[in-house]
């Protein structure tokens, strides 16, 4: 049995999470559109599946204990891709996980997904998509962990975080590497079952939240 299926394993966060999981001796099945993007990862515990999330990708869930959904349409695409990837592909992944007997599902969501009306309108389609995908997971019957990071930064992870919103919204940030670390701990910790965990740069070890 494969320990973890990582959907979106070639993305910025997904790739770092994949690397961390492998370093911690998990077996990983990586679902990507282009396998060459993982060509620099050499591990006997890694298998790679090329699939398009806009098509049927149910076959890759077979014999996977846990799922991480770290895929996203990206900031340069329109609302159509946001709908198809961040909402519909995520929804399909939940359904495929249920059908295949997967036991746990870790969803990489976003700050603001709980209340899309409360944030600027230019990102509202994305937040609505995340909100609906999150709700589908919560009501699915799967054991789940929802991770809702603040604005993602390309800086080295500190291994530290907080889960309460900072006083100033401009401080509601976290490095992609620290989000990947949170994914790794969520996968390894049953204590994170059925929880929604916000992720912001802070002063407490990430492990202590899981």
GROMACS .gro file of C-alpha atoms in nm:
model
  210
    1UNK     CA    1   0.000   0.000   0.000
    2UNK     CA    2   0.116   0.353  -0.080
    3UNK     CA    3   0.122   0.577   0.226
    4UNK     CA    4   0.031   0.903   0.052
    5UNK     CA    5  -0.108   1.015  -0.282
    6UNK     CA    6  -0.001   1.376  -0.344
    7UNK     CA    7  -0.218   1.550  -0.602
    8UNK     CA    8  -0.038   1.850  -0.746
    9UNK     CA    9   0.303   1.714  -0.652
   10UNK     CA   10   0.489   1.933  -0.903
   11UNK     CA   11   0.352   2.262  -0.768
   12UNK     CA   12   0.554   2.485  -0.538
   13UNK     CA   13   0.406   2.353  -0.213
   14UNK     CA   14   0.324   2.007  -0.344
   15UNK     CA   15   0.679   1.936  -0.450
   16UNK     CA   16   0.826   2.045  -0.118
   17UNK     CA   17   0.567   1.835   0.066
   18UNK     CA   18   0.654   1.536  -0.152
   19UNK     CA   19   1.022   1.577  -0.073
   20UNK     CA   20   0.958   1.607   0.299
   21UNK     CA   21   0.733   1.302   0.303
   22UNK     CA   22   1.000   1.098   0.125
   23UNK     CA   23   1.267   1.221   0.364
   24UNK     CA   24   1.048   1.098   0.649
   25UNK     CA   25   1.019   0.750   0.495
   26UNK     CA   26   0.667   0.770   0.359
   27UNK     CA   27   0.595   0.599   0.029
   28UNK     CA   28   0.449   0.857  -0.209
   29UNK     CA   29   0.250   0.837  -0.529
   30UNK     CA   30   0.280   1.174  -0.706
   31UNK     CA   31   0.004   1.281  -0.941
   32UNK     CA   32   0.128   1.541  -1.190
   33UNK     CA   33   0.053   1.659  -1.540
   34UNK     CA   34   0.421   1.650  -1.642
   35UNK     CA   35   0.648   1.391  -1.478
   36UNK     CA   36   0.962   1.576  -1.591
   37UNK     CA   37   0.898   1.837  -1.322
   38UNK     CA   38   0.991   1.576  -1.063
   39UNK     CA   39   1.297   1.448  -1.247
   40UNK     CA   40   1.528   1.588  -0.979
   41UNK     CA   41   1.374   1.371  -0.706
   42UNK     CA   42   1.538   1.028  -0.685
   43UNK     CA   43   1.372   0.790  -0.440
   44UNK     CA   44   1.273   0.424  -0.444
   45UNK     CA   45   0.967   0.528  -0.239
   46UNK     CA   46   0.832   0.756  -0.514
   47UNK     CA   47   0.604   0.658  -0.799
   48UNK     CA   48   0.478   0.915  -1.049
   49UNK     CA   49   0.147   0.916  -1.236
   50UNK     CA   50   0.076   1.160  -1.519
   51UNK     CA   51  -0.287   1.268  -1.528
   52UNK     CA   52  -0.492   1.573  -1.623
   53UNK     CA   53  -0.715   1.683  -1.335
   54UNK     CA   54  -0.979   1.793  -1.584
   55UNK     CA   55  -1.016   1.428  -1.688
   56UNK     CA   56  -1.094   1.112  -1.492
   57UNK     CA   57  -0.806   1.038  -1.253
   58UNK     CA   58  -0.984   0.789  -1.027
   59UNK     CA   59  -0.744   0.502  -1.106
   60UNK     CA   60  -0.453   0.656  -0.916
   61UNK     CA   61  -0.631   0.626  -0.578
   62UNK     CA   62  -0.608   0.248  -0.569
   63UNK     CA   63  -0.428   0.120  -0.260
   64UNK     CA   64  -0.348   0.468  -0.121
   65UNK     CA   65  -0.386   0.512   0.254
   66UNK     CA   66  -0.402   0.893   0.254
   67UNK     CA   67  -0.450   1.174   0.002
   68UNK     CA   68  -0.304   1.524  -0.007
   69UNK     CA   69  -0.473   1.767  -0.245
   70UNK     CA   70  -0.218   2.043  -0.311
   71UNK     CA   71  -0.318   2.124  -0.668
   72UNK     CA   72  -0.428   2.467  -0.784
   73UNK     CA   73  -0.509   2.646  -1.105
   74UNK     CA   74  -0.243   2.913  -1.042
   75UNK     CA   75  -0.264   3.288  -1.019
   76UNK     CA   76  -0.236   3.351  -1.393
   77UNK     CA   77  -0.545   3.155  -1.499
   78UNK     CA   78  -0.902   3.272  -1.524
   79UNK     CA   79  -1.210   3.188  -1.321
   80UNK     CA   80  -1.284   2.894  -1.553
   81UNK     CA   81  -0.969   2.705  -1.449
   82UNK     CA   82  -1.026   2.804  -1.087
   83UNK     CA   83  -1.366   2.638  -1.109
   84UNK     CA   84  -1.235   2.327  -1.285
   85UNK     CA   85  -0.927   2.266  -1.067
   86UNK     CA   86  -0.974   2.430  -0.726
   87UNK     CA   87  -1.337   2.324  -0.700
   88UNK     CA   88  -1.430   2.043  -0.938
   89UNK     CA   89  -1.104   1.847  -0.937
   90UNK     CA   90  -1.092   1.877  -0.559
   91UNK     CA   91  -1.453   1.759  -0.536
   92UNK     CA   92  -1.375   1.467  -0.768
   93UNK     CA   93  -1.071   1.375  -0.562
   94UNK     CA   94  -1.289   1.349  -0.252
   95UNK     CA   95  -1.532   1.123  -0.436
   96UNK     CA   96  -1.254   0.906  -0.577
   97UNK     CA   97  -1.102   0.877  -0.229
   98UNK     CA   98  -1.433   0.760  -0.085
   99UNK     CA   99  -1.484   0.505  -0.362
  100UNK     CA  100  -1.133   0.362  -0.328
  101UNK     CA  101  -1.137   0.322   0.050
  102UNK     CA  102  -0.883   0.594   0.123
  103UNK     CA  103  -0.882   0.663   0.497
  104UNK     CA  104  -0.771   1.026   0.530
  105UNK     CA  105  -0.773   1.338   0.316
  106UNK     CA  106  -0.556   1.647   0.367
  107UNK     CA  107  -0.680   1.949   0.173
  108UNK     CA  108  -0.463   2.254   0.110
  109UNK     CA  109  -0.715   2.537   0.122
  110UNK     CA  110  -0.669   2.910   0.189
  111UNK     CA  111  -0.726   3.177   0.446
  112UNK     CA  112  -1.059   3.339   0.368
  113UNK     CA  113  -1.219   3.021   0.238
  114UNK     CA  114  -1.450   3.020   0.538
  115UNK     CA  115  -1.603   3.355   0.440
  116UNK     CA  116  -1.534   3.456   0.076
  117UNK     CA  117  -1.748   3.772   0.105
  118UNK     CA  118  -1.510   3.922   0.360
  119UNK     CA  119  -1.204   3.960   0.133
  120UNK     CA  120  -1.130   4.166  -0.181
  121UNK     CA  121  -1.345   4.079  -0.480
  122UNK     CA  122  -1.054   4.006  -0.717
  123UNK     CA  123  -0.983   3.677  -0.536
  124UNK     CA  124  -1.344   3.594  -0.455
  125UNK     CA  125  -1.385   3.329  -0.731
  126UNK     CA  126  -1.084   3.144  -0.589
  127UNK     CA  127  -1.214   3.165  -0.233
  128UNK     CA  128  -1.561   3.052  -0.334
  129UNK     CA  129  -1.409   2.752  -0.512
  130UNK     CA  130  -1.202   2.667  -0.205
  131UNK     CA  131  -1.503   2.714   0.023
  132UNK     CA  132  -1.720   2.475  -0.176
  133UNK     CA  133  -1.444   2.214  -0.206
  134UNK     CA  134  -1.381   2.237   0.168
  135UNK     CA  135  -1.748   2.193   0.250
  136UNK     CA  136  -1.769   1.891   0.024
  137UNK     CA  137  -1.480   1.730   0.210
  138UNK     CA  138  -1.620   1.814   0.554
  139UNK     CA  139  -1.950   1.644   0.475
  140UNK     CA  140  -1.795   1.350   0.288
  141UNK     CA  141  -1.753   1.116   0.582
  142UNK     CA  142  -1.377   1.095   0.523
  143UNK     CA  143  -1.136   1.176   0.803
  144UNK     CA  144  -0.998   1.512   0.697
  145UNK     CA  145  -0.757   1.791   0.774
  146UNK     CA  146  -0.813   2.133   0.616
  147UNK     CA  147  -0.508   2.357   0.605
  148UNK     CA  148  -0.578   2.727   0.547
  149UNK     CA  149  -0.254   2.922   0.506
  150UNK     CA  150  -0.221   3.294   0.477
  151UNK     CA  151  -0.049   3.463   0.184
  152UNK     CA  152   0.229   3.235   0.060
  153UNK     CA  153   0.587   3.361   0.056
  154UNK     CA  154   0.893   3.235  -0.128
  155UNK     CA  155   1.126   3.240   0.169
  156UNK     CA  156   1.299   2.971   0.371
  157UNK     CA  157   1.078   2.801   0.621
  158UNK     CA  158   1.135   2.865   0.988
  159UNK     CA  159   0.952   2.558   1.114
  160UNK     CA  160   0.734   2.788   1.322
  161UNK     CA  161   0.376   2.912   1.295
  162UNK     CA  162   0.065   3.032   1.472
  163UNK     CA  163  -0.297   2.940   1.401
  164UNK     CA  164  -0.464   3.264   1.505
  165UNK     CA  165  -0.514   3.555   1.266
  166UNK     CA  166  -0.253   3.830   1.324
  167UNK     CA  167  -0.383   4.171   1.430
  168UNK     CA  168  -0.277   4.320   1.097
  169UNK     CA  169  -0.388   4.137   0.782
  170UNK     CA  170  -0.056   4.221   0.614
  171UNK     CA  171   0.106   3.990   0.869
  172UNK     CA  172  -0.117   3.699   0.768
  173UNK     CA  173   0.161   3.531   0.571
  174UNK     CA  174   0.361   3.207   0.579
  175UNK     CA  175   0.636   3.052   0.371
  176UNK     CA  176   0.553   2.779   0.123
  177UNK     CA  177   0.814   2.558   0.287
  178UNK     CA  178   0.639   2.589   0.624
  179UNK     CA  179   0.308   2.497   0.460
  180UNK     CA  180   0.476   2.188   0.317
  181UNK     CA  181   0.601   2.104   0.666
  182UNK     CA  182   0.246   2.139   0.799
  183UNK     CA  183   0.125   1.896   0.531
  184UNK     CA  184   0.389   1.645   0.635
  185UNK     CA  185   0.286   1.668   1.000
  186UNK     CA  186  -0.085   1.649   0.913
  187UNK     CA  187  -0.023   1.329   0.718
  188UNK     CA  188   0.167   1.176   1.006
  189UNK     CA  189  -0.068   1.274   1.288
  190UNK     CA  190  -0.411   1.121   1.358
  191UNK     CA  191  -0.455   1.408   1.605
  192UNK     CA  192  -0.522   1.632   1.306
  193UNK     CA  193  -0.832   1.435   1.206
  194UNK     CA  194  -1.145   1.641   1.136
  195UNK     CA  195  -0.975   1.972   1.201
  196UNK     CA  196  -0.944   2.305   1.021
  197UNK     CA  197  -0.603   2.457   1.091
  198UNK     CA  198  -0.505   2.809   0.992
  199UNK     CA  199  -0.136   2.865   0.914
  200UNK     CA  200   0.043   3.194   0.971
  201UNK     CA  201   0.404   3.287   1.039
  202UNK     CA  202   0.454   3.262   1.413
  203UNK     CA  203   0.674   3.156   1.702
  204UNK     CA  204   0.551   2.806   1.789
  205UNK     CA  205   0.688   2.483   1.640
  206UNK     CA  206   0.468   2.361   1.359
  207UNK     CA  207   0.471   2.010   1.504
  208UNK     CA  208   0.297   2.132   1.820
  209UNK     CA  209  -0.023   2.205   1.623
  210UNK     CA  210  -0.049   1.848   1.501
   0.00000   0.00000   0.00000
